[in-house]
Amino acid sequence: GAVVSQHPSWVICKSGTSVKIECRSLDFQATTMFWYRQFPKQSLMLMATSNEGSKATYEQGVEKDKFLINHASLTLSTLTVTSAHPEDSSFYICSAPTGLHYEQYFGPGTRLTVT
Amino acid sequence: QKEVEQNSGPLSVPEGAIASLNCTYSDRGSQSFFWYRQYSGKSPELIMSIYSNGDKEDGRFTAQLNKASQYVSLLIRDSQPSDSATYLCAVEPGANNLFFGTGTRLTVIP
């Protein structure tokens, strides 16, 4: 299957700082990527759809000024958590679709801890 | 009504048994259906896809699709402890969108 990478795999930051997470499609181009968040023992929650060359589309209740998304190229999308707070601590996962039937492949995830 | 519904479980089966995971969806126009496996602390991994009515087999996994009943299932034969995970059903209703169920947690008891 297709390969999607994320960096970093885990990060610890202090409250009030910003953190950038990268998502790369390694062996295919992705005009669209998705960002999810998952709290412990809960299901995936779609945060936003990242579109190459245009603005991201955010799900209801997700603050676009807090979670900045930039889809700079056909293989890279970044999520920046600005002014992070402890309640932003979560598992952030990106995915990218490819193939005739739009299979989504997930990155390995980034575990964010805000102290 | 949720787009994709799954029984959250937990579902427990003994080692060697068949595990049956079920999913229903609301959009009749959906064309593509996927099963993902997610181990605790890891991201989801695509394990099966199915696009037409009937069964599709891949090793110990069989996906079943019934569009008339808006139902898709995943059977795991000869279940192993390593199959213990949360299984996510995903449905693509068109327009390059994918909806996930909340997942069914499976435990295979040695």
Tab-separated table of C-alpha atoms in Angstrom:
chain	number	residue	atom	x	y	z
A	1	GLY	CA	0.000	0.000	0.000
A	2	ALA	CA	0.857	3.662	-0.159
A	3	VAL	CA	3.117	5.159	2.484
A	4	VAL	CA	2.403	8.244	4.536
A	5	SER	CA	4.895	9.560	7.056
A	6	GLN	CA	4.531	11.984	9.929
A	7	HIS	CA	7.067	13.960	11.877
A	8	PRO	CA	7.627	14.128	14.742
A	9	SER	CA	6.220	10.904	16.144
A	10	TRP	CA	5.923	12.501	19.554
A	11	VAL	CA	6.446	15.947	20.970
A	12	ILE	CA	6.270	17.573	24.377
A	13	CYS	CA	5.820	21.314	24.541
A	14	LYS	CA	5.045	23.945	27.115
A	15	SER	CA	1.683	25.624	27.330
A	16	GLY	CA	1.511	28.696	25.115
A	17	THR	CA	4.005	27.530	22.533
A	18	SER	CA	3.305	26.352	18.985
A	19	VAL	CA	4.001	22.974	17.492
A	20	LYS	CA	4.241	22.022	13.829
A	21	ILE	CA	3.456	18.509	12.605
A	22	GLU	CA	4.390	17.383	9.108
A	23	CYS	CA	2.565	14.840	6.973
A	24	ARG	CA	4.167	13.501	3.815
A	25	SER	CA	2.981	11.131	1.124
A	26	LEU	CA	6.139	9.235	0.200
A	27	ASP	CA	5.272	7.363	-2.967
A	28	PHE	CA	2.298	9.219	-4.373
A	29	GLN	CA	0.966	12.711	-4.787
A	30	ALA	CA	-1.909	13.882	-2.663
A	31	THR	CA	-3.913	16.958	-3.546
A	32	THR	CA	-5.965	16.286	-0.453
A	33	MET	CA	-4.883	15.194	2.992
A	34	PHE	CA	-6.893	14.815	6.151
A	35	TRP	CA	-6.055	15.633	9.745
A	36	TYR	CA	-7.600	13.685	12.594
A	37	ARG	CA	-7.367	13.850	16.333
A	38	GLN	CA	-7.921	10.972	18.687
A	39	PHE	CA	-8.205	11.145	22.456
A	40	PRO	CA	-7.521	8.023	24.538
A	41	LYS	CA	-10.134	5.301	24.074
A	42	GLN	CA	-12.137	7.500	21.722
A	43	SER	CA	-12.776	7.292	18.013
A	44	LEU	CA	-11.076	9.256	15.270
A	45	MET	CA	-12.302	12.789	14.902
A	46	LEU	CA	-11.815	14.527	11.585
A	47	MET	CA	-10.441	18.007	12.181
A	48	ALA	CA	-9.897	19.353	8.704
A	49	THR	CA	-9.319	18.616	5.067
A	50	SER	CA	-6.084	19.983	3.664
A	51	ASN	CA	-6.176	21.034	0.016
A	52	GLU	CA	-3.061	21.647	-2.030
A	53	GLY	CA	-2.965	25.203	-3.251
A	54	SER	CA	-6.057	26.365	-1.410
A	55	LYS	CA	-7.449	26.883	2.058
A	56	ALA	CA	-8.166	24.009	4.335
A	57	THR	CA	-11.722	23.039	5.171
A	58	TYR	CA	-12.349	22.738	8.891
A	59	GLU	CA	-14.953	20.614	10.621
A	60	GLN	CA	-17.496	22.275	12.822
A	61	GLY	CA	-16.080	23.187	16.198
A	62	VAL	CA	-12.434	23.158	15.102
A	63	GLU	CA	-10.787	26.563	15.437
A	64	LYS	CA	-9.016	27.382	12.209
A	65	ASP	CA	-6.908	30.081	13.861
A	66	LYS	CA	-5.643	27.623	16.413
A	67	PHE	CA	-4.990	24.713	14.078
A	68	LEU	CA	-3.205	26.168	11.073
A	69	ILE	CA	-2.974	23.937	8.048
A	70	ASN	CA	-0.709	24.506	5.086
A	71	HIS	CA	-0.644	22.174	2.091
A	72	ALA	CA	2.483	23.508	0.470
A	73	SER	CA	3.057	20.814	-2.125
A	74	LEU	CA	1.526	17.653	-3.521
A	75	THR	CA	3.377	15.578	-0.942
A	76	LEU	CA	3.404	17.741	2.177
A	77	SER	CA	0.785	19.091	4.545
A	78	THR	CA	1.561	20.673	7.900
A	79	LEU	CA	-0.581	21.201	10.970
A	80	THR	CA	0.512	23.863	13.423
A	81	VAL	CA	-1.067	23.888	16.847
A	82	THR	CA	-0.757	27.481	17.991
A	83	SER	CA	-0.691	28.581	21.612
A	84	ALA	CA	-1.026	24.992	22.725
A	85	HIS	CA	-2.790	24.179	25.979
A	86	PRO	CA	-2.892	20.942	27.978
A	87	GLU	CA	-6.339	20.150	26.559
A	88	ASP	CA	-4.721	20.014	23.094
A	89	SER	CA	-2.728	16.980	24.207
A	90	SER	CA	-3.837	14.212	21.890
A	91	PHE	CA	-2.855	11.816	19.125
A	92	TYR	CA	-2.827	13.649	15.788
A	93	ILE	CA	-3.021	11.523	12.674
A	94	CYS	CA	-2.951	12.522	9.038
A	95	SER	CA	-4.135	10.523	6.077
A	96	ALA	CA	-3.964	10.817	2.331
A	97	PRO	CA	-6.211	9.195	-0.266
A	98	THR	CA	-4.990	7.528	-3.380
A	99	GLY	CA	-6.060	4.975	-5.906
A	100	LEU	CA	-9.113	4.529	-8.053
A	101	HIS	CA	-11.348	3.910	-5.058
A	102	TYR	CA	-9.950	6.640	-2.870
A	103	GLU	CA	-8.343	4.412	-0.291
A	104	GLN	CA	-7.074	6.455	2.638
A	105	TYR	CA	-3.676	5.661	4.065
A	106	PHE	CA	-2.756	6.917	7.483
A	107	GLY	CA	0.479	8.266	8.808
A	108	PRO	CA	1.840	6.739	12.015
A	109	GLY	CA	0.528	9.625	14.098
A	110	THR	CA	2.045	12.275	16.346
A	111	ARG	CA	1.502	12.171	20.064
A	112	LEU	CA	1.394	15.694	21.454
A	113	THR	CA	1.745	16.380	25.149
A	114	VAL	CA	1.352	19.950	26.354
A	115	THR	CA	2.653	20.603	29.852
B	1	GLN	CA	-28.581	9.282	12.205
B	2	LYS	CA	-24.891	8.529	11.986
B	3	GLU	CA	-23.418	7.915	8.570
B	4	VAL	CA	-21.688	4.707	9.614
B	5	GLU	CA	-22.646	2.627	12.614
B	6	GLN	CA	-20.760	-0.136	14.336
B	7	ASN	CA	-21.286	-2.049	17.529
B	8	SER	CA	-18.621	-0.643	19.846
B	9	GLY	CA	-18.146	-3.973	21.547
B	10	PRO	CA	-16.043	-5.158	23.147
B	11	LEU	CA	-16.278	-8.379	21.210
B	12	SER	CA	-14.444	-11.310	22.730
B	13	VAL	CA	-13.753	-14.544	20.891
B	14	PRO	CA	-11.551	-17.501	21.780
B	15	GLU	CA	-8.414	-18.143	19.795
B	16	GLY	CA	-9.154	-20.102	16.632
B	17	ALA	CA	-12.768	-18.966	16.418
B	18	ILE	CA	-14.379	-16.764	13.779
B	19	ALA	CA	-14.783	-13.117	14.697
B	20	SER	CA	-17.653	-11.326	12.968
B	21	LEU	CA	-17.672	-7.533	12.802
B	22	ASN	CA	-20.625	-5.641	11.424
B	23	CYS	CA	-21.269	-2.193	10.022
B	24	THR	CA	-24.280	-0.389	8.582
B	25	TYR	CA	-24.303	2.817	6.609
B	26	SER	CA	-26.921	5.370	5.700
B	27	ASP	CA	-26.000	6.636	2.233
B	28	ARG	CA	-27.412	4.292	-0.415
B	29	GLY	CA	-25.174	5.793	-3.050
B	30	SER	CA	-21.988	4.677	-1.323
B	31	GLN	CA	-19.623	2.854	-3.607
B	32	SER	CA	-16.484	2.017	-1.662
B	33	PHE	CA	-16.145	0.301	1.688
B	34	PHE	CA	-13.088	-0.266	3.821
B	35	TRP	CA	-12.010	-1.990	6.993
B	36	TYR	CA	-9.170	-0.598	9.058
B	37	ARG	CA	-7.423	-2.168	12.017
B	38	GLN	CA	-6.101	0.032	14.791
B	39	TYR	CA	-3.893	-1.302	17.531
B	40	SER	CA	-3.835	0.591	20.790
B	41	GLY	CA	-1.620	3.652	20.494
B	42	LYS	CA	-1.146	3.226	16.755
B	43	SER	CA	-2.769	4.722	13.685
B	44	PRO	CA	-5.335	2.853	11.561
B	45	GLU	CA	-4.103	0.389	8.955
B	46	LEU	CA	-6.118	-0.492	5.856
B	47	ILE	CA	-6.755	-4.235	5.789
B	48	MET	CA	-9.665	-4.769	3.399
B	49	SER	CA	-11.595	-2.937	0.726
B	50	ILE	CA	-14.737	-4.023	-1.096
B	51	TYR	CA	-16.686	-2.346	-3.865
B	52	SER	CA	-19.298	-4.805	-5.136
B	53	ASN	CA	-21.900	-7.012	-3.524
B	54	GLY	CA	-20.742	-10.354	-2.268
B	55	ASP	CA	-17.675	-11.643	-0.519
B	56	LYS	CA	-14.033	-10.747	-0.888
B	57	GLU	CA	-11.419	-12.936	0.727
B	58	ASP	CA	-7.844	-12.108	1.635
B	59	GLY	CA	-6.089	-14.690	3.754
B	60	ARG	CA	-7.989	-15.090	7.005
B	61	PHE	CA	-10.114	-12.016	6.307
B	62	THR	CA	-13.385	-11.963	4.385
B	63	ALA	CA	-15.306	-8.781	3.717
B	64	GLN	CA	-18.977	-9.064	2.857
B	65	LEU	CA	-21.075	-6.357	1.243
B	66	ASN	CA	-24.826	-6.153	0.819
B	67	LYS	CA	-25.772	-2.823	-0.717
B	68	ALA	CA	-29.496	-3.535	-0.626
B	69	SER	CA	-29.319	-3.917	3.141
B	70	GLN	CA	-26.647	-1.222	3.472
B	71	TYR	CA	-24.534	-3.628	5.407
B	72	VAL	CA	-20.872	-4.534	5.333
B	73	SER	CA	-19.109	-7.047	7.526
B	74	LEU	CA	-15.661	-8.417	8.223
B	75	LEU	CA	-15.033	-12.023	9.177
B	76	ILE	CA	-11.749	-13.069	10.708
B	77	ARG	CA	-11.172	-16.812	10.584
B	78	ASP	CA	-8.872	-18.670	12.947
B	79	SER	CA	-8.646	-15.597	15.165
B	80	GLN	CA	-5.299	-14.996	16.797
B	81	PRO	CA	-4.410	-12.925	19.873
B	82	SER	CA	-2.555	-10.613	17.492
B	83	ASP	CA	-5.919	-9.769	15.906
B	84	SER	CA	-6.938	-8.028	19.122
B	85	ALA	CA	-7.481	-4.431	18.058
B	86	THR	CA	-10.174	-1.925	17.199
B	87	TYR	CA	-11.673	-2.422	13.754
B	88	LEU	CA	-12.972	0.636	11.937
B	89	CYS	CA	-15.495	0.487	9.128
B	90	ALA	CA	-15.244	3.292	6.574
B	91	VAL	CA	-17.616	4.180	3.753
B	92	GLU	CA	-17.039	6.430	0.775
B	93	PRO	CA	-20.357	7.922	-0.299
B	94	GLY	CA	-18.849	9.717	-3.229
B	95	ALA	CA	-17.351	13.172	-3.727
B	96	ASN	CA	-14.069	11.896	-2.303
B	97	ASN	CA	-15.325	11.776	1.247
B	98	LEU	CA	-14.806	9.008	3.745
B	99	PHE	CA	-16.920	8.402	6.827
B	100	PHE	CA	-15.677	6.255	9.679
B	101	GLY	CA	-17.628	4.298	12.232
B	102	THR	CA	-16.599	4.561	15.850
B	103	GLY	CA	-14.970	1.139	15.736
B	104	THR	CA	-15.472	-2.260	17.336
B	105	ARG	CA	-12.946	-3.430	19.889
B	106	LEU	CA	-12.038	-7.086	19.401
B	107	THR	CA	-10.287	-9.210	21.990
B	108	VAL	CA	-9.074	-12.686	21.069
B	109	ILE	CA	-8.641	-14.802	24.169
B	110	PRO	CA	-5.754	-17.298	24.090
